Coordinates of C-alpha atoms in Angstrom, one line a residue:
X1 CA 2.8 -16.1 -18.4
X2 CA 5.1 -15.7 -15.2
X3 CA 8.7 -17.4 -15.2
X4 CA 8.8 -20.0 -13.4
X5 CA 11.8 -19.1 -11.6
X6 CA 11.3 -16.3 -9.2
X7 CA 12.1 -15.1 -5.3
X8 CA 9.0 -16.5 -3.5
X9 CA 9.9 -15.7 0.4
X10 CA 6.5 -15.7 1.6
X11 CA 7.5 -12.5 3.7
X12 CA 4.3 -11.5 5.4
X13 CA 2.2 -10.2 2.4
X14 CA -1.1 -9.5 1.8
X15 CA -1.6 -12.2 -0.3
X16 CA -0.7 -14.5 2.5
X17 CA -3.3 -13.1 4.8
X18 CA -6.1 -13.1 2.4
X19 CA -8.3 -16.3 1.9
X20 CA -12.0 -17.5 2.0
X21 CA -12.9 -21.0 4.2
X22 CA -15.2 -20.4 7.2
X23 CA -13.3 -22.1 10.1
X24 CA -9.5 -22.5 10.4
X25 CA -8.0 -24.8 13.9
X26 CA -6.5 -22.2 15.9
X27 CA -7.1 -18.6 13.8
X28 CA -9.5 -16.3 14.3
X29 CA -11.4 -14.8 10.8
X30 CA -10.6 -11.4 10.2
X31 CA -13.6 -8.7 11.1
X32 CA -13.3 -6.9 8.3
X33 CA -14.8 -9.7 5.7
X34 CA -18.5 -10.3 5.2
X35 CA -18.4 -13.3 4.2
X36 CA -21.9 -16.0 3.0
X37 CA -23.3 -18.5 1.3
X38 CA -26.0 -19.1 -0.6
X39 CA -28.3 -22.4 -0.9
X40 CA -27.0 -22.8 -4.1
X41 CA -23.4 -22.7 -3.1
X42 CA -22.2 -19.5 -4.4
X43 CA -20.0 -18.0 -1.8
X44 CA -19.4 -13.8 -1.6
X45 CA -16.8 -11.7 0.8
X46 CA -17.7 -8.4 1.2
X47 CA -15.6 -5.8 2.3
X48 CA -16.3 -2.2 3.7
X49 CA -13.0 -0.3 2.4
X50 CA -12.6 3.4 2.4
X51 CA -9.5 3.2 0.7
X52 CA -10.4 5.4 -1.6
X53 CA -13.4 6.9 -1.1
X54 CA -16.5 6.1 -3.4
X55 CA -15.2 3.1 -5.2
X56 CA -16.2 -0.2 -5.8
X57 CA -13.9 -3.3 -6.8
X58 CA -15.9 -6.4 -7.8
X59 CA -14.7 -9.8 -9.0
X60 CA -16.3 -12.8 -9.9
X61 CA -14.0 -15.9 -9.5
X62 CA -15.3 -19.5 -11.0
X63 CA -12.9 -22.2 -10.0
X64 CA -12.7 -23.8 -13.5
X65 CA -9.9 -23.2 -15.8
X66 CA -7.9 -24.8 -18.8
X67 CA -7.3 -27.7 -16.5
X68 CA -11.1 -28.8 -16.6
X69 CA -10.8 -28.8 -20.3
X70 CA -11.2 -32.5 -22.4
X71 CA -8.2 -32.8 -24.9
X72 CA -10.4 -31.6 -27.7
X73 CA -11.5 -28.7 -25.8
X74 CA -8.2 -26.9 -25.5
X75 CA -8.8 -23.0 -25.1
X76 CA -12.3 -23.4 -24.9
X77 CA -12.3 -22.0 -21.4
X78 CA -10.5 -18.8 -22.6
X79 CA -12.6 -18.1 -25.6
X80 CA -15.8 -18.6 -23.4
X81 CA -14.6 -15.9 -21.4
X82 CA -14.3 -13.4 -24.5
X83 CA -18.0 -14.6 -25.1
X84 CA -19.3 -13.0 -22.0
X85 CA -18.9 -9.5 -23.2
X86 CA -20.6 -10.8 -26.6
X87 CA -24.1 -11.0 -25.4
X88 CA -27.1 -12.8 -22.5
X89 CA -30.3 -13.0 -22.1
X90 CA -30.9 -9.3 -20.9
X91 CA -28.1 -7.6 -22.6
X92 CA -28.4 -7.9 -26.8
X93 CA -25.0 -8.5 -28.7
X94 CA -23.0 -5.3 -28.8
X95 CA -24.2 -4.0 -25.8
X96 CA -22.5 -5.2 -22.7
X97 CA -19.2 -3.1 -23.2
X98 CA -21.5 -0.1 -23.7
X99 CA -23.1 -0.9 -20.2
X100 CA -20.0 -0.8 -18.5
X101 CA -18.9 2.6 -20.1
X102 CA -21.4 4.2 -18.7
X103 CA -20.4 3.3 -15.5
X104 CA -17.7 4.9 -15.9
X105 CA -15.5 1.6 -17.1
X106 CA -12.7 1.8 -19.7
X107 CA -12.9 -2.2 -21.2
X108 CA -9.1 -3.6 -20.6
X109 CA -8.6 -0.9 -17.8
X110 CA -11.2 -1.3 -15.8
X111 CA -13.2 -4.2 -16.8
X112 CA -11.6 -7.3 -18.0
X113 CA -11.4 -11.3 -17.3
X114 CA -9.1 -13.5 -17.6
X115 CA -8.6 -17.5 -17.6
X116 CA -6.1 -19.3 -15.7
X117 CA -5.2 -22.9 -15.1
X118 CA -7.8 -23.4 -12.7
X119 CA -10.2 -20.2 -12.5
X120 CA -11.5 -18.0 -15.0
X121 CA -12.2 -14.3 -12.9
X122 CA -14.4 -11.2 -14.1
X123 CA -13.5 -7.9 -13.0
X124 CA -15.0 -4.4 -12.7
X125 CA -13.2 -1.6 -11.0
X126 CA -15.8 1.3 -10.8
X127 CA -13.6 4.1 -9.8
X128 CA -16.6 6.5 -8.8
X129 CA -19.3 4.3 -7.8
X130 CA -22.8 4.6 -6.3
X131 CA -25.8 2.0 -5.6
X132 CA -26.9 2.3 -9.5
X133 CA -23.7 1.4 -10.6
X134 CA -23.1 -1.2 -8.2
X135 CA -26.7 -3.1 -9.0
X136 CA -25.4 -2.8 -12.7
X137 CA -22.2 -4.4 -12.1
X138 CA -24.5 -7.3 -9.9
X139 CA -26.6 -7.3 -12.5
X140 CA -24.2 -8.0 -15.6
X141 CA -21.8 -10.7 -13.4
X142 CA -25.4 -12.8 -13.0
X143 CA -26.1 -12.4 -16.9
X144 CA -22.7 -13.7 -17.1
X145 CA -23.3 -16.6 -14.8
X146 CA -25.5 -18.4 -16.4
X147 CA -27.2 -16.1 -19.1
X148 CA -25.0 -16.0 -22.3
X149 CA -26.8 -16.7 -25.4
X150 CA -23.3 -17.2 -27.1
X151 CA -24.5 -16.3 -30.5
X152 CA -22.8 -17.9 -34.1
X153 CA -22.1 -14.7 -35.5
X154 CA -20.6 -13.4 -32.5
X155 CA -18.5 -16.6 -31.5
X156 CA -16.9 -16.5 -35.1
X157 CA -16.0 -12.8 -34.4
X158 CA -14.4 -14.0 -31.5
X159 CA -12.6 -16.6 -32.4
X160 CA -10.8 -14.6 -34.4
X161 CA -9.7 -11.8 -32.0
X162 CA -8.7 -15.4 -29.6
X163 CA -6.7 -16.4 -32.7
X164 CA -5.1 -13.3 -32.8
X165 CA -4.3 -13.5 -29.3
X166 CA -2.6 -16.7 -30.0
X167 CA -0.2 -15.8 -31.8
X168 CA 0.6 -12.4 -30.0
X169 CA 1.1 -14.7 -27.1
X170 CA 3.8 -17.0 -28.5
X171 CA 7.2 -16.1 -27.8
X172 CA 10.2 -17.7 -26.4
X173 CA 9.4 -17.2 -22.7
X174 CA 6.1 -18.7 -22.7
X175 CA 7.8 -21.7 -24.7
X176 CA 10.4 -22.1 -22.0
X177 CA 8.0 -22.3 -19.5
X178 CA 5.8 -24.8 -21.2
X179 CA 8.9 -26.7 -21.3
X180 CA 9.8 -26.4 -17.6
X181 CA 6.5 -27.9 -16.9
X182 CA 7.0 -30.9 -19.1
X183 CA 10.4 -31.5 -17.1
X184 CA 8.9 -30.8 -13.5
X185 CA 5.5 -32.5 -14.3
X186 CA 6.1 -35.1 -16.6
X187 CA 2.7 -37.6 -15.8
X188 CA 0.4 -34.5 -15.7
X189 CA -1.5 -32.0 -17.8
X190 CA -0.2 -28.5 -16.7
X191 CA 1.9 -28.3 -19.8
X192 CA -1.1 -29.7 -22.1
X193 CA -3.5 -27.3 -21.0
X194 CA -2.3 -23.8 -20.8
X195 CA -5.1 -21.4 -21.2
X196 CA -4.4 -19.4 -24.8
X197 CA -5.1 -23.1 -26.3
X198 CA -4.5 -24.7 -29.6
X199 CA -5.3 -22.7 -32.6
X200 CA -6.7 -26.3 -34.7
X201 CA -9.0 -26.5 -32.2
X202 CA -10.7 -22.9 -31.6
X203 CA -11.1 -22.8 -35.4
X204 CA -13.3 -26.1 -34.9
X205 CA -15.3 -24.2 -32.2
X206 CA -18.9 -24.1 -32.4
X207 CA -21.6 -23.1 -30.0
X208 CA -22.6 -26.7 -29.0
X209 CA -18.6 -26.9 -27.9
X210 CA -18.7 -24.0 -26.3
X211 CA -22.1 -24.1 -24.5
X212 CA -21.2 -27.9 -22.9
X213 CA -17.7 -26.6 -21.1
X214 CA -20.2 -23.6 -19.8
X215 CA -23.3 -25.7 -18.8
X216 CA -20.6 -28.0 -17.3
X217 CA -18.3 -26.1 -15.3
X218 CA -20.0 -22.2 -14.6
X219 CA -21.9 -23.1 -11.4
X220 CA -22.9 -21.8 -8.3
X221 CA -21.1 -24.1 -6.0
X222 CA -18.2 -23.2 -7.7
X223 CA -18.2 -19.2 -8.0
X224 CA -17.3 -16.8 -5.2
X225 CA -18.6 -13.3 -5.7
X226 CA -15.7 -10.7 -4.3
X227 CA -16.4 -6.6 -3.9
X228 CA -14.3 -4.5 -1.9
X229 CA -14.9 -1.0 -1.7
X230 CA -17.3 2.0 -0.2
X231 CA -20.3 -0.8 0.5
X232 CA -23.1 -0.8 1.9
X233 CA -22.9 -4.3 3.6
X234 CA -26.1 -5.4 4.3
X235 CA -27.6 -3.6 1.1
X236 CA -25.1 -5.2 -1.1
X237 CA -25.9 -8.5 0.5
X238 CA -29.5 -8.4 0.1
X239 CA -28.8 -7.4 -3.5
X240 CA -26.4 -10.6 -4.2
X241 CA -29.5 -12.8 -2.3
X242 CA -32.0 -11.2 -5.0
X243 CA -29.8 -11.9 -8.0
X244 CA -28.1 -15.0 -7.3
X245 CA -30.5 -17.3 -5.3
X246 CA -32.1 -18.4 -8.2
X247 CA -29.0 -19.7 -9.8
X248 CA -29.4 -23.6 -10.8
X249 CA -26.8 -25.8 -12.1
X250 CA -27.7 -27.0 -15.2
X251 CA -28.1 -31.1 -15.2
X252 CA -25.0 -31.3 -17.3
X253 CA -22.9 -29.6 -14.7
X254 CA -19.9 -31.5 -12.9
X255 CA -19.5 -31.6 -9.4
X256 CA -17.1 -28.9 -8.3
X257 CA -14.1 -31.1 -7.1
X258 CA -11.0 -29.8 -7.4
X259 CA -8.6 -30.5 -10.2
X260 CA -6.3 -33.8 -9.1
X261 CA -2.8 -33.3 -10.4
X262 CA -0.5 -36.4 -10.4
X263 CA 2.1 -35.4 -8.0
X264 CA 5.6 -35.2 -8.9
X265 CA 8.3 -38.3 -9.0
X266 CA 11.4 -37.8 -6.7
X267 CA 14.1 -38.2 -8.6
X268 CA 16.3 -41.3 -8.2
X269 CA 19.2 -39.8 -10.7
X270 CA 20.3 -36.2 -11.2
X271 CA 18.2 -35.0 -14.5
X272 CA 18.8 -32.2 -17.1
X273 CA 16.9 -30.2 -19.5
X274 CA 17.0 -27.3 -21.8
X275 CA 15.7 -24.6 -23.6
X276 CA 17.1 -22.1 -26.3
X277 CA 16.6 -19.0 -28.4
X278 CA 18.2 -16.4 -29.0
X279 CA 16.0 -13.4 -27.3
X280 CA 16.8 -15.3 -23.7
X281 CA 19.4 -14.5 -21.4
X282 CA 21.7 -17.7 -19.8
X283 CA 20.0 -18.7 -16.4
X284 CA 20.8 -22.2 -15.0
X285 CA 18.7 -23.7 -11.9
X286 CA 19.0 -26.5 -9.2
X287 CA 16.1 -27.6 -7.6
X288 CA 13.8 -30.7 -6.2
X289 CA 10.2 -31.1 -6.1
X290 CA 8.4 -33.0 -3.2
X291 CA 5.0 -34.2 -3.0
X292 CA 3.0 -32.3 -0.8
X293 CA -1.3 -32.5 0.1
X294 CA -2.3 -29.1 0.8
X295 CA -3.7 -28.8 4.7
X296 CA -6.3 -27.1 6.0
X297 CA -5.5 -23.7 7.3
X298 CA -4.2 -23.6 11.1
X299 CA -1.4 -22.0 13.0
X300 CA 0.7 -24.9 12.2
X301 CA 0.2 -24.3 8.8
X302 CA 1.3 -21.0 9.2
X303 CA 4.3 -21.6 11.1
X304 CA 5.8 -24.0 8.0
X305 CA 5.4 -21.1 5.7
X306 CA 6.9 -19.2 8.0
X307 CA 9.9 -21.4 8.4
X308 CA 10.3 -21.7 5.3
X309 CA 10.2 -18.0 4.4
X310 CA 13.2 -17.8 6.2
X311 CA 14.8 -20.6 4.7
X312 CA 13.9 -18.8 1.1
X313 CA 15.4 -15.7 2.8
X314 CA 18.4 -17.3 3.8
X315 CA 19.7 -19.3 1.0
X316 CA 18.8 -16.2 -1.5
X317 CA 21.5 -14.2 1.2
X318 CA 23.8 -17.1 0.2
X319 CA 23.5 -16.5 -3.9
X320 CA 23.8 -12.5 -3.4
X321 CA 27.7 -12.1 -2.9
X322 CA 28.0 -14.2 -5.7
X323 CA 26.2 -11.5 -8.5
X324 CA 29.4 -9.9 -9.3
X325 CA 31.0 -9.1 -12.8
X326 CA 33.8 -11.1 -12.0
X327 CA 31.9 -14.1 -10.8
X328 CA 30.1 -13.7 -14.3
X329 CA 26.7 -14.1 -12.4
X330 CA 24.0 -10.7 -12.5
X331 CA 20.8 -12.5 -11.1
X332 CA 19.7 -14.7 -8.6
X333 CA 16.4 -16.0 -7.2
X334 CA 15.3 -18.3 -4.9
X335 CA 11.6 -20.3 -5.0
X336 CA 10.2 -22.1 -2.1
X337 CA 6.9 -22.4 -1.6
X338 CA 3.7 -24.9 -2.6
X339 CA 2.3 -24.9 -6.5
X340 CA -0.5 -26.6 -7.7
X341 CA -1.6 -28.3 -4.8
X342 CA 0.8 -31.3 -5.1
X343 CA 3.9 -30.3 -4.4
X344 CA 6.6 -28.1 -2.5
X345 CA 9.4 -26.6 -4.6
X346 CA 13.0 -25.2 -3.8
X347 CA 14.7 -24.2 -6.6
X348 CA 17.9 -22.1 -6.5
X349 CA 18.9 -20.3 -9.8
X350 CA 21.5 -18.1 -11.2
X351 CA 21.9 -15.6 -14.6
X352 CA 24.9 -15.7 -15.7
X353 CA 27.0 -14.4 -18.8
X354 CA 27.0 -16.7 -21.6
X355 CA 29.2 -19.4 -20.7
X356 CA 29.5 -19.1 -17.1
X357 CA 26.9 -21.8 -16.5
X358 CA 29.3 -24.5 -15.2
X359 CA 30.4 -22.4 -12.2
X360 CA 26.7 -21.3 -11.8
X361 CA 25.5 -25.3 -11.4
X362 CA 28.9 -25.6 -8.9
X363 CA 27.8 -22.9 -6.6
X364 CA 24.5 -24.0 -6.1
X365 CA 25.3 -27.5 -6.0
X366 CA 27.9 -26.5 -3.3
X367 CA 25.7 -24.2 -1.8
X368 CA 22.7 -26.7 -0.8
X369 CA 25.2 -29.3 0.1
X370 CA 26.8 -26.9 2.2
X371 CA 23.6 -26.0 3.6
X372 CA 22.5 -29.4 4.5
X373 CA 25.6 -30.7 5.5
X374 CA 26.4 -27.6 8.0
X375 CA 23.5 -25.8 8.6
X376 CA 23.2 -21.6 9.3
X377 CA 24.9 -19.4 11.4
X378 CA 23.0 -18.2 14.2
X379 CA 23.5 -14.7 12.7
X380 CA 22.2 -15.6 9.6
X381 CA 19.3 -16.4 11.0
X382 CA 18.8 -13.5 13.6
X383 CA 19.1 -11.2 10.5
X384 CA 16.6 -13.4 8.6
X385 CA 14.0 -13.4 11.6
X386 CA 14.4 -9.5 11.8
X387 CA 13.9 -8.7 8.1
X388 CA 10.6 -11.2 8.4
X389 CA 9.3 -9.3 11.3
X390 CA 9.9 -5.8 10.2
X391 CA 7.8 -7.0 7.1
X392 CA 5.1 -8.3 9.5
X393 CA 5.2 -4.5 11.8
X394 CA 5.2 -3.0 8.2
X395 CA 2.3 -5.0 7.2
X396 CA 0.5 -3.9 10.6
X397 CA 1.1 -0.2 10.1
X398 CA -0.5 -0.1 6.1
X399 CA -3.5 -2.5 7.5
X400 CA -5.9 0.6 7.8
X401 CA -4.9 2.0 4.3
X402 CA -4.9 -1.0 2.7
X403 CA -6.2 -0.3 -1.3
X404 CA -9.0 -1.7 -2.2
X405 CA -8.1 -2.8 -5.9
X406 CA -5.1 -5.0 -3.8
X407 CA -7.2 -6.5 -1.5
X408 CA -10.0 -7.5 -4.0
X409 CA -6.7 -9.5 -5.9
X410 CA -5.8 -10.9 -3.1
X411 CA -8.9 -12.3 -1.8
X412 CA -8.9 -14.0 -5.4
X413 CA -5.9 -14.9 -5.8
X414 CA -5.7 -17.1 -2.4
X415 CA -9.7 -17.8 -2.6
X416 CA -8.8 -21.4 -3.6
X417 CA -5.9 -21.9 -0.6
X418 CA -8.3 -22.8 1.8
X419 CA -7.1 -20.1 4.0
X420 CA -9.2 -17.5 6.3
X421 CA -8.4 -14.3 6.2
X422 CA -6.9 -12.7 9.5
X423 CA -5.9 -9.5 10.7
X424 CA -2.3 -8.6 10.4
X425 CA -1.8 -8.0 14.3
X426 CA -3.0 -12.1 15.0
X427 CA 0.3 -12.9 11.6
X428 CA 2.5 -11.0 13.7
X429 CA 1.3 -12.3 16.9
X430 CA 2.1 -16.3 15.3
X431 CA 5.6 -14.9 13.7
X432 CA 6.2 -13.5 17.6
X433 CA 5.4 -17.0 19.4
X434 CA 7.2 -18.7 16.9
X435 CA 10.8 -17.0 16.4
X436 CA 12.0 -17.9 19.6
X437 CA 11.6 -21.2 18.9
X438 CA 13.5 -21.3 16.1
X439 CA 17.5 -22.4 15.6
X440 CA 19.9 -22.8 13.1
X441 CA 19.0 -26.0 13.4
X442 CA 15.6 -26.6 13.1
X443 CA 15.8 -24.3 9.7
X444 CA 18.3 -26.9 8.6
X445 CA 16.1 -29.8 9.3
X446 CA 13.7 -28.1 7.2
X447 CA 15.6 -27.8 3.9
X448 CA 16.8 -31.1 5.1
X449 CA 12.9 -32.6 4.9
X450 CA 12.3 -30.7 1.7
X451 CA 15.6 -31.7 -0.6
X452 CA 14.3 -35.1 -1.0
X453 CA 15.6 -37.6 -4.2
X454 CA 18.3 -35.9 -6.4
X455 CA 18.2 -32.6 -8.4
X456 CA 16.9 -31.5 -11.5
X457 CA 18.8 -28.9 -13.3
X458 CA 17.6 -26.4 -16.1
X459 CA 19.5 -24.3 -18.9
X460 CA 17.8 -21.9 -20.5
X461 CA 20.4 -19.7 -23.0
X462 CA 20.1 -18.0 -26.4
X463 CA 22.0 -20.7 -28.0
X464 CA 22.7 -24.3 -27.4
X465 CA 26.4 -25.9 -26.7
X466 CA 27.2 -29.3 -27.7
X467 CA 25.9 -32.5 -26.0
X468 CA 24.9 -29.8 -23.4
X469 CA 22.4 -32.1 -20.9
X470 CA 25.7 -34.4 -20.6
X471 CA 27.5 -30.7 -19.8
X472 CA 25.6 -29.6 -16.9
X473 CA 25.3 -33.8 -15.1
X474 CA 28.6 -33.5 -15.9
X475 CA 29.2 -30.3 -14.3
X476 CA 27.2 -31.2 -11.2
X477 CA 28.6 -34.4 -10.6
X478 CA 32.4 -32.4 -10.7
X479 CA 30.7 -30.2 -8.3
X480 CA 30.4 -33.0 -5.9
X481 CA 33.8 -34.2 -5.7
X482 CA 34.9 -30.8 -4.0
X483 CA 34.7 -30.6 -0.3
X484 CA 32.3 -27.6 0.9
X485 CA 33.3 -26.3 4.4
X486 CA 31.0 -24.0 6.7
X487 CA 29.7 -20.7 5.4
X488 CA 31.8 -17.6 6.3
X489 CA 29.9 -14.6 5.1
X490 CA 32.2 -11.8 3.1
X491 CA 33.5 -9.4 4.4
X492 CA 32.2 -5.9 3.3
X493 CA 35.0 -3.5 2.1
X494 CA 35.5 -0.1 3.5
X495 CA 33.8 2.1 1.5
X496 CA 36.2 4.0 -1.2
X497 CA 35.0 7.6 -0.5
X498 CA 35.5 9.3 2.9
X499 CA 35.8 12.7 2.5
X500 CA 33.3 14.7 0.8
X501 CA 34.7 18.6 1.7
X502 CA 33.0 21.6 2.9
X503 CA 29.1 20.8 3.8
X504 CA 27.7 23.7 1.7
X505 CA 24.9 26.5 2.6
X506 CA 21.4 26.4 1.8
X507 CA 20.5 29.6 0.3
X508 CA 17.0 29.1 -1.1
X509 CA 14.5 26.6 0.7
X510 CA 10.6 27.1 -0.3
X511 CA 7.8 25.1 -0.5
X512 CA 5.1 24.9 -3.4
X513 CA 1.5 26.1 -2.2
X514 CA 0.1 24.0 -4.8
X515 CA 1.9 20.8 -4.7
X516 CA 3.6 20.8 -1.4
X517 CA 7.0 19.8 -3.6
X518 CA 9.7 21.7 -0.9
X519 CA 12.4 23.1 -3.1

């Protein structure tokens, strides 16, 4: 499970091109996706990519994850994904991992699944593939589809390995961010529903558990078949037709609407929580949520991530003087961005030794009222706008070598943004019309919209001070009473070292036939 504290600058990415809707105001769909849609529902992108030769990257992504689970079916959605490899109507118990060896598939390596808050995603990687192979890989993601026989034996086998998984899983991380959840989301269910479950409760598992959540929530309408590789396009899409067309929803099934999060509260009164143990370094964070509806994908929608990119960018330049051993500060990050389709997050934060926390909460308390109060310097934000679009030109020049294992994640991994994808020329072309148009100013009106209420702040350390929450409101609250003026940015010192001596003589300089290493 990620931290929930990380640098999120949105800089031009594949995984902000990539995305599945089939009309976006303004942009253009990329050529390169195949994209349909079956009577059923079931969407598929297909992708011609020789990068490399001969293989074939498949995914099957069903938007339904632990969030779609009842509060007595917590981890249900995980351990029905470990039930796929145990057996369907066409492949007997035992034999489904066997299948996908001999396609050449290593199970954990190259085939594997895993279950997330709102999707649940098979994968096959077939590193040397062919038609055979690829009407076998077809063939097993339909058995899993709608085909498992989810056997008794079998699901008490399983349980066990998920059981095992449990408790591999628990560790102080994960609990910290369980805990971040429950003090960013109070009112809703992210932090009540993470996907390794409850042990009480897969214990209780039987198959009439198991098989409601999979009549229920495995559909058509809500699957998106996903291969990127050496294809033949209108082969492979005759092949999905032939296999998938047939696909009903079971009567039971629920209508494929997407998960409705309560969005967050803005804060009336600075708030402060914590988390300890002692395998986790010090790191304190300053940050606001505000409620934000997802919009449909247009260049406008484009332009405020990239606006805020650079706001990311720039406040993250702010923290980075600041990491210095005499500061007592070694880490920073910066996240901006949406999450969960209800909200937009900026949240500064620092690692710091043990008990330099207090100045870590005064610098970015100062910082973001500085921020606000005074805005950027236009060459703060002339560097910004060049690192963004060297990152967009760089992004251009891989576009024709792109990997085909990256792209296939990506596709998934933005399939539910309600995004098209589009070619990396037409991002730099929006990034090109837009930067002129951009001023200090209007980058300041943007924080300005997004720091709405008051702040929470977060401690997480390896052990816990006294009356520590009172500690940090106190600590932002003495932050406030000193004045912040503009931002100067340091100075960088002349480098110590000047002379180096005599340049010396090459003597040897040969290149290996084999390996082309020059020595």
């Amino acid at each position: 499970m990620p931290k929930i504290l990380f640098l999120r600058v949105w800089l031009g990415g594949l995984l902000l091109l990539l995305c599945f809707i089939a009309k976006a105001d303004g942009l253009s769909l990329s050529p390169r996706v195949h994209q349909g849609q079956l009577d059923n529902g079931l969407k598929y992108q297909l992708v011609d990519n020789k990068t490399p030769s001969n293989a074939i990257v498949m995914r099957m992504r069903i938007a339904s994850g632990s969030l779609n689970e009842a509060e007595n079916e917590q981890g249900l959605m995980h351990l029905l994904e470990h039930m796929a490899f145990k057996g369907s109507v066409a492949i007997p118990e035992g034999d489904m991992i066997p299948r996908l060896q001999r396609l050449g598939l290593s199970f954990g390596a190259d085939t594997n699944a895993v279950t997330e808050f709102t999707q649940t995603v098979y994968k096959f990687n077939i590193t040397q593939g062919n038609e055979l192979k690829l009407d076998t890989g077809l063939m097993l993601m339909r058995e899993i589809a709608d085909r498992l026989t989810l056997d008794p034996k079998a699901l008490e086998q399983e349980k066990a390995v998920v059981l095992a998984e449990l408790k591999e899983r628990q560790s102080a991380e994960l609990e910290n961010y369980r805990n971040q959840l429950r003090f960013w989301y109070p009112s809703n269910l992210l932090s009540k529903r993470f996907p390794i479950g409850e042990a009480d409760i897969i214990k209780a598992a039987d198959v009439a558990k198991l098989r409601s959540l999979y009549q229920r929530f495995y559909t058509p309408e809500r699957t998106t078949l996903i291969l990127v590789g050496d294809l033949d396009i209108v082969r492979t899409e005759a092949q999905i037709k032939q296999l998938f067309a047939d696909w009903k929803p079971h009567p039971q099934a629920v209508a494929p609407a997407q998960v409705k999060l309560s969005p967050p509260v803005v804060r009336k009164q600075p708030q402060a929580d914590t988390f300890f143990d002692p395998s986790l370094p010090t790191q304190v964070s300053l940050g606001v949520l505000t409620p934000r509806t997802p919009k449909p994908d247009s260049i406008e929608k484009r332009q405020q991530q990239m606006l805020e990119s650079l706001l990311g960018s720039m406040l993250y330049q702010r923290l980075l003087p600041h990491l210095f051993a005499e500061e007592g500060m070694s880490h920073a990050s910066v996240e901006l961005g949406e999450e969960f389709g209800t909200a937009v997050r900026v949240e500064l934060a620092l690692e710091t030794q043990e008990d330099n926390w207090p100045q870590a909460v005064a610098l970015l308390e100062q910082t973001i009222r500085q921020t606000l109060q005074y805005g950027f310097s236009n060459e703060e934000l002339q560097q910004a706008l060049r690192r963004q679009h060297r990152q967009y030109q760089l992004t251009l020049a891989g576009s024709n070598t792109i990997h085909s294992l990256n792209m296939a994640e990506a596709l998934v991994s933005m399939d539910a943004e309600a995004m098209i994808l589009i070619e990396p020329a037409d991002e730099l072309a929006i990034f090109e019309a837009l930067a002129p148009q951009i001023t200090p100013a209007l980058i300041q009106q943007t924080l300005a919209e997004l720091w709405q209420g008051q702040p929470g702040i977060y401690l997480s350390a390896a052990k816990a001070p006294t009356a520590v929450e009172t500690q940090l409101l106190a600590a932002y609250q003495q932050s406030q009473l000193q004045p912040v003026t503009p931002y100067k940015a340091k100075q960088a010192s002349e480098f110590a070292y000047q002379s180096f001596g005599e340049p010396g003589k090459i003597v040897a300089d040969k290149r290996d036939p084999d390996t082309g290493i020059r020595q």
